[in-house]
Amino acid sequence: MVNLLEFETLKKFVDTVGKDIEAYLGKDDVCILCLRPEGIFYGEALVAWLKKRKKTNVVLATMEDDGADLDEKLVRGRKVLIVNNDIVTGKAYKRSMEAVRMKKKEWNIKDIKFACFFDRTGMADFAVAQYSAEAIWGLEELDAIDLKLIQYLAQNGRESFTEVAKKLRLSSVAVKNRVDKLLKEKLIRVYASLQADQFYTIAAQINVEADRKTLEQLIEKLEKCQEVYHLAKITGAYNLTVGLLARNLENIEAFVEDEIRALPGVRQAVVSTGEVPILPKTIPPKF
């Protein structure tokens, strides 16, 4: 029989949150309720760990995140711990918690909590890794309020500090101080942007292979082009990828021939075309 606790991820899960979960469960009868499909492995590993620690009044159950196939007999009169591998958007968390809460009184469920490995929303009661908004950005200079402020200003940049303060439940002085700090540290900048789909009707992804000298020349030239919305060095068969906006296929063909293939050090340029990108929706003016 496979010992799930030998798998590194599952072992890390129980090693990190196991004792906190054990303390929460106490001496009560418990149901570890796994969300299908990924949550089953974490739930089974947790049950195996609990039973090794002499917690015998624990049962395992599974369900869909909307509560489908939930077995009443396994949860009635027990504490319930819902287990999944992660929380990304929070939708599965909310659906599953609500599905069990609706039955709490009828089935005499003592309490309901949620455990997972990755928590990107901060909703879980027990998690190995919590990815707050500021952690995802990886910037110590930004906190959650800064990110909410930036998000709001990106959509409502013309509002006064007073109006922004009301929306974010801050003082207008606090908003101004935060904006000034973000500007000073060059974490944000203020500019008017262009709606890409108002100026362009087609896009192209161009993968380029060029020698090192030509690569630098291309970057220096292309980063000044208004129609270039994405430019990055890559590894593999190509060493540069270019995102291009255009009005028609003829414009794309002309750009590739005149601006890229015309350079002697370009070995190849492969073009894929499609619709105007979903993201970014806006582009900064370069003129």
PDB file of C-alpha atoms in Angstrom:
ATOM      1  CA  MET A   1       0.000   0.000   0.000  1.00  0.00           C
ATOM      2  CA  VAL A   2       1.265   3.473  -0.899  1.00  0.00           C
ATOM      3  CA  ASN A   3       2.177   5.629   2.100  1.00  0.00           C
ATOM      4  CA  LEU A   4       0.938   9.112   1.151  1.00  0.00           C
ATOM      5  CA  LEU A   5       3.052  10.676   3.872  1.00  0.00           C
ATOM      6  CA  GLU A   6       6.145   9.735   1.880  1.00  0.00           C
ATOM      7  CA  PHE A   7       5.201  12.254  -0.807  1.00  0.00           C
ATOM      8  CA  GLU A   8       7.062  15.500  -0.153  1.00  0.00           C
ATOM      9  CA  THR A   9       4.120  17.858  -0.730  1.00  0.00           C
ATOM     10  CA  LEU A  10       1.707  15.856   1.425  1.00  0.00           C
ATOM     11  CA  LYS A  11       4.323  15.443   4.136  1.00  0.00           C
ATOM     12  CA  LYS A  12       4.942  19.189   4.152  1.00  0.00           C
ATOM     13  CA  PHE A  13       1.196  19.763   4.440  1.00  0.00           C
ATOM     14  CA  VAL A  14       0.764  17.657   7.568  1.00  0.00           C
ATOM     15  CA  ASP A  15       4.101  18.725   9.068  1.00  0.00           C
ATOM     16  CA  THR A  16       3.158  22.402   8.713  1.00  0.00           C
ATOM     17  CA  VAL A  17      -0.520  22.504   9.657  1.00  0.00           C
ATOM     18  CA  GLY A  18      -1.094  19.099  11.256  1.00  0.00           C
ATOM     19  CA  LYS A  19      -0.566  20.118  14.888  1.00  0.00           C
ATOM     20  CA  ASP A  20      -2.735  23.245  14.536  1.00  0.00           C
ATOM     21  CA  ILE A  21      -5.483  21.126  12.989  1.00  0.00           C
ATOM     22  CA  GLU A  22      -5.088  18.502  15.715  1.00  0.00           C
ATOM     23  CA  ALA A  23      -5.464  21.199  18.372  1.00  0.00           C
ATOM     24  CA  TYR A  24      -8.596  22.537  16.692  1.00  0.00           C
ATOM     25  CA  LEU A  25     -10.182  19.087  16.377  1.00  0.00           C
ATOM     26  CA  GLY A  26      -9.558  18.247  20.014  1.00  0.00           C
ATOM     27  CA  LYS A  27     -11.474  15.219  21.294  1.00  0.00           C
ATOM     28  CA  ASP A  28     -14.514  15.801  19.072  1.00  0.00           C
ATOM     29  CA  ASP A  29     -15.710  13.397  16.411  1.00  0.00           C
ATOM     30  CA  VAL A  30     -14.361  14.690  13.107  1.00  0.00           C
ATOM     31  CA  CYS A  31     -15.042  14.434   9.389  1.00  0.00           C
ATOM     32  CA  ILE A  32     -12.222  15.329   7.011  1.00  0.00           C
ATOM     33  CA  LEU A  33     -14.200  16.419   3.960  1.00  0.00           C
ATOM     34  CA  CYS A  34     -12.144  16.411   0.751  1.00  0.00           C
ATOM     35  CA  LEU A  35     -13.019  18.429  -2.335  1.00  0.00           C
ATOM     36  CA  ARG A  36     -12.681  16.343  -5.468  1.00  0.00           C
ATOM     37  CA  PRO A  37     -10.361  15.612  -7.087  1.00  0.00           C
ATOM     38  CA  GLU A  38      -7.154  17.196  -5.712  1.00  0.00           C
ATOM     39  CA  GLY A  39      -8.285  17.522  -2.110  1.00  0.00           C
ATOM     40  CA  ILE A  40      -8.610  13.757  -1.694  1.00  0.00           C
ATOM     41  CA  PHE A  41      -4.837  13.186  -1.496  1.00  0.00           C
ATOM     42  CA  TYR A  42      -4.392  15.852   1.183  1.00  0.00           C
ATOM     43  CA  GLY A  43      -7.379  14.567   3.131  1.00  0.00           C
ATOM     44  CA  GLU A  44      -6.210  10.956   3.060  1.00  0.00           C
ATOM     45  CA  ALA A  45      -2.710  11.985   4.144  1.00  0.00           C
ATOM     46  CA  LEU A  46      -4.135  14.041   7.019  1.00  0.00           C
ATOM     47  CA  VAL A  47      -6.366  11.208   8.214  1.00  0.00           C
ATOM     48  CA  ALA A  48      -3.436   8.778   8.102  1.00  0.00           C
ATOM     49  CA  TRP A  49      -1.337  11.224  10.153  1.00  0.00           C
ATOM     50  CA  LEU A  50      -4.118  11.792  12.701  1.00  0.00           C
ATOM     51  CA  LYS A  51      -4.669   8.068  13.173  1.00  0.00           C
ATOM     52  CA  LYS A  52      -0.946   7.585  13.774  1.00  0.00           C
ATOM     53  CA  ARG A  53      -1.350  10.087  16.580  1.00  0.00           C
ATOM     54  CA  LYS A  54      -4.201   8.016  18.093  1.00  0.00           C
ATOM     55  CA  LYS A  55      -7.011  10.214  16.757  1.00  0.00           C
ATOM     56  CA  THR A  56      -9.369   7.358  15.934  1.00  0.00           C
ATOM     57  CA  ASN A  57     -12.751   9.120  15.876  1.00  0.00           C
ATOM     58  CA  VAL A  58     -12.103  10.629  12.452  1.00  0.00           C
ATOM     59  CA  VAL A  59     -13.766   9.710   9.154  1.00  0.00           C
ATOM     60  CA  LEU A  60     -13.034  10.663   5.565  1.00  0.00           C
ATOM     61  CA  ALA A  61     -15.641  11.955   3.108  1.00  0.00           C
ATOM     62  CA  THR A  62     -15.572  13.545  -0.343  1.00  0.00           C
ATOM     63  CA  MET A  63     -17.796  15.914  -2.294  1.00  0.00           C
ATOM     64  CA  GLU A  64     -17.866  18.311  -5.210  1.00  0.00           C
ATOM     65  CA  ASP A  65     -17.328  21.942  -4.297  1.00  0.00           C
ATOM     66  CA  ASP A  66     -21.077  22.617  -4.595  1.00  0.00           C
ATOM     67  CA  GLY A  67     -21.852  19.919  -2.009  1.00  0.00           C
ATOM     68  CA  ALA A  68     -22.883  17.265  -4.528  1.00  0.00           C
ATOM     69  CA  ASP A  69     -22.547  13.671  -3.245  1.00  0.00           C
ATOM     70  CA  LEU A  70     -22.011  14.773   0.360  1.00  0.00           C
ATOM     71  CA  ASP A  71     -22.855  11.818   2.625  1.00  0.00           C
ATOM     72  CA  GLU A  72     -24.950  13.033   5.565  1.00  0.00           C
ATOM     73  CA  LYS A  73     -24.016  10.042   7.737  1.00  0.00           C
ATOM     74  CA  LEU A  74     -20.330  10.955   7.657  1.00  0.00           C
ATOM     75  CA  VAL A  75     -20.715  14.563   8.785  1.00  0.00           C
ATOM     76  CA  ARG A  76     -23.700  14.465  11.150  1.00  0.00           C
ATOM     77  CA  GLY A  77     -22.797  15.488  14.700  1.00  0.00           C
ATOM     78  CA  ARG A  78     -19.127  16.084  13.847  1.00  0.00           C
ATOM     79  CA  LYS A  79     -16.651  18.867  13.388  1.00  0.00           C
ATOM     80  CA  VAL A  80     -15.982  19.235   9.666  1.00  0.00           C
ATOM     81  CA  LEU A  81     -12.660  20.175   8.134  1.00  0.00           C
ATOM     82  CA  ILE A  82     -12.914  20.818   4.390  1.00  0.00           C
ATOM     83  CA  VAL A  83      -9.632  20.056   2.633  1.00  0.00           C
ATOM     84  CA  ASN A  84      -8.407  21.056  -0.824  1.00  0.00           C
ATOM     85  CA  ASN A  85      -5.054  21.576  -2.509  1.00  0.00           C
ATOM     86  CA  ASP A  86      -5.411  25.348  -2.946  1.00  0.00           C
ATOM     87  CA  ILE A  87      -7.544  28.465  -2.948  1.00  0.00           C
ATOM     88  CA  VAL A  88      -6.913  30.556  -6.054  1.00  0.00           C
ATOM     89  CA  THR A  89      -9.969  32.725  -6.689  1.00  0.00           C
ATOM     90  CA  GLY A  90     -11.968  31.711  -3.607  1.00  0.00           C
ATOM     91  CA  LYS A  91     -14.944  30.407  -5.604  1.00  0.00           C
ATOM     92  CA  ALA A  92     -14.558  26.750  -4.605  1.00  0.00           C
ATOM     93  CA  TYR A  93     -13.932  27.801  -1.001  1.00  0.00           C
ATOM     94  CA  LYS A  94     -17.117  29.873  -0.857  1.00  0.00           C
ATOM     95  CA  ARG A  95     -19.273  27.247  -2.594  1.00  0.00           C
ATOM     96  CA  SER A  96     -18.069  24.391  -0.411  1.00  0.00           C
ATOM     97  CA  MET A  97     -18.279  26.302   2.872  1.00  0.00           C
ATOM     98  CA  GLU A  98     -21.779  27.518   2.034  1.00  0.00           C
ATOM     99  CA  ALA A  99     -22.914  24.026   1.013  1.00  0.00           C
ATOM    100  CA  VAL A 100     -21.909  22.643   4.422  1.00  0.00           C
ATOM    101  CA  ARG A 101     -23.150  25.668   6.386  1.00  0.00           C
ATOM    102  CA  MET A 102     -26.615  25.205   4.882  1.00  0.00           C
ATOM    103  CA  LYS A 103     -26.756  21.777   6.545  1.00  0.00           C
ATOM    104  CA  LYS A 104     -25.068  22.744   9.812  1.00  0.00           C
ATOM    105  CA  LYS A 105     -28.198  23.073  11.930  1.00  0.00           C
ATOM    106  CA  GLU A 106     -30.123  20.237  10.293  1.00  0.00           C
ATOM    107  CA  TRP A 107     -27.225  17.782  10.631  1.00  0.00           C
ATOM    108  CA  ASN A 108     -25.984  19.080  14.000  1.00  0.00           C
ATOM    109  CA  ILE A 109     -22.540  19.894  12.594  1.00  0.00           C
ATOM    110  CA  LYS A 110     -20.421  21.281  15.429  1.00  0.00           C
ATOM    111  CA  ASP A 111     -18.083  23.524  13.428  1.00  0.00           C
ATOM    112  CA  ILE A 112     -16.663  23.993   9.915  1.00  0.00           C
ATOM    113  CA  LYS A 113     -13.173  25.078   8.906  1.00  0.00           C
ATOM    114  CA  PHE A 114     -11.030  24.919   5.776  1.00  0.00           C
ATOM    115  CA  ALA A 115      -7.475  23.674   5.175  1.00  0.00           C
ATOM    116  CA  CYS A 116      -5.339  23.707   2.035  1.00  0.00           C
ATOM    117  CA  PHE A 117      -1.737  23.806   0.863  1.00  0.00           C
ATOM    118  CA  PHE A 118      -1.704  27.062  -1.145  1.00  0.00           C
ATOM    119  CA  ASP A 119      -3.970  29.932  -0.148  1.00  0.00           C
ATOM    120  CA  ARG A 120      -3.833  32.899  -2.515  1.00  0.00           C
ATOM    121  CA  THR A 121      -6.719  34.749  -0.864  1.00  0.00           C
ATOM    122  CA  GLY A 122      -6.100  34.502   2.876  1.00  0.00           C
ATOM    123  CA  MET A 123      -9.433  32.696   3.396  1.00  0.00           C
ATOM    124  CA  ALA A 124      -8.226  29.329   4.700  1.00  0.00           C
ATOM    125  CA  ASP A 125      -8.115  28.577   8.434  1.00  0.00           C
ATOM    126  CA  PHE A 126      -5.062  26.368   7.915  1.00  0.00           C
ATOM    127  CA  ALA A 127      -2.585  26.693   5.034  1.00  0.00           C
ATOM    128  CA  VAL A 128       1.048  25.894   4.316  1.00  0.00           C
ATOM    129  CA  ALA A 129       1.624  28.903   2.071  1.00  0.00           C
ATOM    130  CA  GLN A 130      -0.468  32.036   1.954  1.00  0.00           C
ATOM    131  CA  TYR A 131      -0.026  34.244  -1.083  1.00  0.00           C
ATOM    132  CA  SER A 132      -1.306  37.683  -0.217  1.00  0.00           C
ATOM    133  CA  ALA A 133      -1.466  40.276  -2.960  1.00  0.00           C
ATOM    134  CA  GLU A 134       1.769  41.870  -1.784  1.00  0.00           C
ATOM    135  CA  ALA A 135       3.493  38.481  -1.607  1.00  0.00           C
ATOM    136  CA  ILE A 136       2.543  37.719  -5.210  1.00  0.00           C
ATOM    137  CA  TRP A 137       4.152  40.982  -6.290  1.00  0.00           C
ATOM    138  CA  GLY A 138       7.198  40.152  -4.198  1.00  0.00           C
ATOM    139  CA  LEU A 139       7.796  43.779  -3.235  1.00  0.00           C
ATOM    140  CA  GLU A 140       8.470  44.631   0.376  1.00  0.00           C
ATOM    141  CA  GLU A 141       7.792  48.291  -0.463  1.00  0.00           C
ATOM    142  CA  LEU A 142       4.111  47.564  -1.156  1.00  0.00           C
ATOM    143  CA  ASP A 143       1.479  46.548   1.349  1.00  0.00           C
ATOM    144  CA  ALA A 144      -2.118  45.464   0.730  1.00  0.00           C
ATOM    145  CA  ILE A 145      -3.429  49.036   1.053  1.00  0.00           C
ATOM    146  CA  ASP A 146      -0.925  50.274  -1.542  1.00  0.00           C
ATOM    147  CA  LEU A 147      -2.079  47.588  -3.963  1.00  0.00           C
ATOM    148  CA  LYS A 148      -5.755  48.424  -3.418  1.00  0.00           C
ATOM    149  CA  LEU A 149      -4.923  52.081  -3.986  1.00  0.00           C
ATOM    150  CA  ILE A 150      -3.043  51.330  -7.209  1.00  0.00           C
ATOM    151  CA  GLN A 151      -5.837  49.056  -8.444  1.00  0.00           C
ATOM    152  CA  TYR A 152      -8.447  51.743  -7.745  1.00  0.00           C
ATOM    153  CA  LEU A 153      -6.434  54.562  -9.346  1.00  0.00           C
ATOM    154  CA  ALA A 154      -5.869  52.443 -12.450  1.00  0.00           C
ATOM    155  CA  GLN A 155      -9.642  52.380 -12.978  1.00  0.00           C
ATOM    156  CA  ASN A 156     -10.533  55.798 -11.561  1.00  0.00           C
ATOM    157  CA  GLY A 157      -7.447  57.926 -12.095  1.00  0.00           C
ATOM    158  CA  ARG A 158      -9.325  61.216 -12.378  1.00  0.00           C
ATOM    159  CA  GLU A 159     -10.977  61.092  -8.960  1.00  0.00           C
ATOM    160  CA  SER A 160      -9.815  63.396  -6.178  1.00  0.00           C
ATOM    161  CA  PHE A 161      -7.932  62.170  -3.140  1.00  0.00           C
ATOM    162  CA  THR A 162     -11.085  62.826  -1.114  1.00  0.00           C
ATOM    163  CA  GLU A 163     -13.196  60.533  -3.312  1.00  0.00           C
ATOM    164  CA  VAL A 164     -10.514  57.837  -3.346  1.00  0.00           C
ATOM    165  CA  ALA A 165     -10.228  58.081   0.444  1.00  0.00           C
ATOM    166  CA  LYS A 166     -13.974  57.462   0.847  1.00  0.00           C
ATOM    167  CA  LYS A 167     -13.826  54.337  -1.321  1.00  0.00           C
ATOM    168  CA  LEU A 168     -10.807  52.900   0.502  1.00  0.00           C
ATOM    169  CA  ARG A 169     -11.891  54.052   3.967  1.00  0.00           C
ATOM    170  CA  LEU A 170      -8.768  56.122   4.484  1.00  0.00           C
ATOM    171  CA  SER A 171      -8.230  59.800   5.151  1.00  0.00           C
ATOM    172  CA  SER A 172      -7.494  62.025   2.157  1.00  0.00           C
ATOM    173  CA  VAL A 173      -4.144  62.894   3.768  1.00  0.00           C
ATOM    174  CA  ALA A 174      -3.252  59.188   3.995  1.00  0.00           C
ATOM    175  CA  VAL A 175      -4.134  58.682   0.322  1.00  0.00           C
ATOM    176  CA  LYS A 176      -2.040  61.683  -0.759  1.00  0.00           C
ATOM    177  CA  ASN A 177       0.928  60.577   1.335  1.00  0.00           C
ATOM    178  CA  ARG A 178       0.784  57.065  -0.110  1.00  0.00           C
ATOM    179  CA  VAL A 179       0.518  58.339  -3.698  1.00  0.00           C
ATOM    180  CA  ASP A 180       3.418  60.746  -3.160  1.00  0.00           C
ATOM    181  CA  LYS A 181       5.520  57.928  -1.705  1.00  0.00           C
ATOM    182  CA  LEU A 182       4.724  55.575  -4.598  1.00  0.00           C
ATOM    183  CA  LEU A 183       5.608  58.280  -7.131  1.00  0.00           C
ATOM    184  CA  LYS A 184       8.825  59.206  -5.334  1.00  0.00           C
ATOM    185  CA  GLU A 185       9.968  55.575  -5.184  1.00  0.00           C
ATOM    186  CA  LYS A 186       9.030  55.147  -8.877  1.00  0.00           C
ATOM    187  CA  LEU A 187       6.665  52.278  -8.068  1.00  0.00           C
ATOM    188  CA  ILE A 188       3.940  54.007 -10.078  1.00  0.00           C
ATOM    189  CA  ARG A 189       3.831  56.726 -12.711  1.00  0.00           C
ATOM    190  CA  VAL A 190       1.016  58.789 -14.108  1.00  0.00           C
ATOM    191  CA  TYR A 191       0.351  58.879 -17.843  1.00  0.00           C
ATOM    192  CA  ALA A 192      -2.492  58.706 -20.333  1.00  0.00           C
ATOM    193  CA  SER A 193      -2.770  55.336 -22.102  1.00  0.00           C
ATOM    194  CA  LEU A 194      -4.234  54.339 -25.436  1.00  0.00           C
ATOM    195  CA  GLN A 195      -7.020  51.777 -25.866  1.00  0.00           C
ATOM    196  CA  ALA A 196      -5.364  49.205 -28.128  1.00  0.00           C
ATOM    197  CA  ASP A 197      -8.571  48.040 -29.819  1.00  0.00           C
ATOM    198  CA  GLN A 198      -9.427  51.609 -30.843  1.00  0.00           C
ATOM    199  CA  PHE A 199      -6.285  51.927 -32.951  1.00  0.00           C
ATOM    200  CA  TYR A 200      -5.469  48.367 -34.030  1.00  0.00           C
ATOM    201  CA  THR A 201      -7.449  45.403 -35.356  1.00  0.00           C
ATOM    202  CA  ILE A 202      -4.875  42.589 -35.410  1.00  0.00           C
ATOM    203  CA  ALA A 203      -1.821  41.423 -33.471  1.00  0.00           C
ATOM    204  CA  ALA A 204       1.231  39.297 -34.145  1.00  0.00           C
ATOM    205  CA  GLN A 205       3.668  37.329 -32.031  1.00  0.00           C
ATOM    206  CA  ILE A 206       7.105  37.310 -33.654  1.00  0.00           C
ATOM    207  CA  ASN A 207       9.794  34.925 -32.419  1.00  0.00           C
ATOM    208  CA  VAL A 208      13.257  35.952 -33.547  1.00  0.00           C
ATOM    209  CA  GLU A 209      16.627  34.230 -33.622  1.00  0.00           C
ATOM    210  CA  ALA A 210      19.519  36.663 -33.977  1.00  0.00           C
ATOM    211  CA  ASP A 211      23.185  36.931 -33.029  1.00  0.00           C
ATOM    212  CA  ARG A 212      24.030  38.757 -29.809  1.00  0.00           C
ATOM    213  CA  LYS A 213      24.984  42.082 -31.410  1.00  0.00           C
ATOM    214  CA  THR A 214      21.890  42.146 -33.605  1.00  0.00           C
ATOM    215  CA  LEU A 215      19.701  41.168 -30.668  1.00  0.00           C
ATOM    216  CA  GLU A 216      20.759  44.285 -28.761  1.00  0.00           C
ATOM    217  CA  GLN A 217      20.241  46.437 -31.867  1.00  0.00           C
ATOM    218  CA  LEU A 218      16.743  45.027 -32.299  1.00  0.00           C
ATOM    219  CA  ILE A 219      15.829  45.677 -28.684  1.00  0.00           C
ATOM    220  CA  GLU A 220      17.090  49.266 -28.847  1.00  0.00           C
ATOM    221  CA  LYS A 221      15.085  49.906 -32.018  1.00  0.00           C
ATOM    222  CA  LEU A 222      11.879  48.005 -31.236  1.00  0.00           C
ATOM    223  CA  GLU A 223      11.359  49.346 -27.729  1.00  0.00           C
ATOM    224  CA  LYS A 224      10.773  52.771 -29.314  1.00  0.00           C
ATOM    225  CA  CYS A 225       8.097  51.515 -31.730  1.00  0.00           C
ATOM    226  CA  GLN A 226       4.552  52.469 -30.754  1.00  0.00           C
ATOM    227  CA  GLU A 227       3.060  49.299 -32.208  1.00  0.00           C
ATOM    228  CA  VAL A 228       5.322  47.020 -30.127  1.00  0.00           C
ATOM    229  CA  TYR A 229       3.410  46.227 -26.917  1.00  0.00           C
ATOM    230  CA  HIS A 230       5.601  43.348 -25.667  1.00  0.00           C
ATOM    231  CA  LEU A 231       9.327  42.739 -25.985  1.00  0.00           C
ATOM    232  CA  ALA A 232      11.317  40.100 -24.108  1.00  0.00           C
ATOM    233  CA  LYS A 233      14.451  38.004 -24.324  1.00  0.00           C
ATOM    234  CA  ILE A 234      13.696  34.284 -24.271  1.00  0.00           C
ATOM    235  CA  THR A 235      15.575  30.979 -24.314  1.00  0.00           C
ATOM    236  CA  GLY A 236      15.252  28.016 -26.658  1.00  0.00           C
ATOM    237  CA  ALA A 237      15.120  28.042 -30.440  1.00  0.00           C
ATOM    238  CA  TYR A 238      14.639  31.829 -30.415  1.00  0.00           C
ATOM    239  CA  ASN A 239      16.128  34.550 -28.252  1.00  0.00           C
ATOM    240  CA  LEU A 240      13.633  37.393 -28.661  1.00  0.00           C
ATOM    241  CA  THR A 241       9.842  37.555 -28.740  1.00  0.00           C
ATOM    242  CA  VAL A 242       7.965  40.580 -30.031  1.00  0.00           C
ATOM    243  CA  GLY A 243       4.285  41.446 -29.517  1.00  0.00           C
ATOM    244  CA  LEU A 244       3.091  43.638 -32.369  1.00  0.00           C
ATOM    245  CA  LEU A 245      -0.157  45.555 -32.957  1.00  0.00           C
ATOM    246  CA  ALA A 246      -1.258  46.424 -36.486  1.00  0.00           C
ATOM    247  CA  ARG A 247      -4.212  47.513 -38.608  1.00  0.00           C
ATOM    248  CA  ASN A 248      -3.892  44.677 -41.164  1.00  0.00           C
ATOM    249  CA  LEU A 249      -1.732  41.803 -42.309  1.00  0.00           C
ATOM    250  CA  GLU A 250       0.100  44.007 -44.798  1.00  0.00           C
ATOM    251  CA  ASN A 251       1.317  46.207 -41.951  1.00  0.00           C
ATOM    252  CA  ILE A 252       2.629  43.141 -40.097  1.00  0.00           C
ATOM    253  CA  GLU A 253       4.434  41.807 -43.164  1.00  0.00           C
ATOM    254  CA  ALA A 254       6.020  45.194 -43.850  1.00  0.00           C
ATOM    255  CA  PHE A 255       7.137  45.587 -40.235  1.00  0.00           C
ATOM    256  CA  VAL A 256       8.728  42.129 -40.115  1.00  0.00           C
ATOM    257  CA  GLU A 257      10.576  42.651 -43.405  1.00  0.00           C
ATOM    258  CA  ASP A 258      11.702  46.240 -42.827  1.00  0.00           C
ATOM    259  CA  GLU A 259      12.364  46.311 -39.094  1.00  0.00           C
ATOM    260  CA  ILE A 260      13.481  42.753 -38.331  1.00  0.00           C
ATOM    261  CA  ARG A 261      14.541  40.599 -41.273  1.00  0.00           C
ATOM    262  CA  ALA A 262      16.396  43.503 -42.876  1.00  0.00           C
ATOM    263  CA  LEU A 263      19.139  43.224 -40.244  1.00  0.00           C
ATOM    264  CA  PRO A 264      21.945  40.878 -41.408  1.00  0.00           C
ATOM    265  CA  GLY A 265      22.300  39.187 -38.010  1.00  0.00           C
ATOM    266  CA  VAL A 266      18.703  37.941 -37.961  1.00  0.00           C
ATOM    267  CA  ARG A 267      18.746  34.218 -38.695  1.00  0.00           C
ATOM    268  CA  GLN A 268      14.983  33.662 -38.642  1.00  0.00           C
ATOM    269  CA  ALA A 269      11.723  35.316 -37.651  1.00  0.00           C
ATOM    270  CA  VAL A 270       8.560  33.243 -37.192  1.00  0.00           C
ATOM    271  CA  VAL A 271       5.232  35.067 -37.148  1.00  0.00           C
ATOM    272  CA  SER A 272       1.878  34.059 -35.629  1.00  0.00           C
ATOM    273  CA  THR A 273      -1.117  36.360 -36.019  1.00  0.00           C
ATOM    274  CA  GLY A 274      -4.330  36.724 -34.060  1.00  0.00           C
ATOM    275  CA  GLU A 275      -6.750  39.127 -32.455  1.00  0.00           C
ATOM    276  CA  VAL A 276      -5.826  42.227 -30.502  1.00  0.00           C
ATOM    277  CA  PRO A 277      -4.539  40.943 -27.124  1.00  0.00           C
ATOM    278  CA  ILE A 278      -6.932  40.379 -24.236  1.00  0.00           C
ATOM    279  CA  LEU A 279      -4.227  41.847 -22.007  1.00  0.00           C
ATOM    280  CA  PRO A 280      -2.900  44.460 -22.019  1.00  0.00           C
ATOM    281  CA  LYS A 281      -5.985  46.410 -23.047  1.00  0.00           C
ATOM    282  CA  THR A 282      -4.120  49.714 -22.986  1.00  0.00           C
ATOM    283  CA  ILE A 283      -0.663  50.766 -24.157  1.00  0.00           C
ATOM    284  CA  PRO A 284       1.415  53.791 -23.138  1.00  0.00           C
ATOM    285  CA  PRO A 285       2.099  56.384 -25.835  1.00  0.00           C
ATOM    286  CA  LYS A 286       5.703  56.447 -27.062  1.00  0.00           C
ATOM    287  CA  PHE A 287       5.517  59.607 -29.117  1.00  0.00           C
TER     288      PHE A 287
END
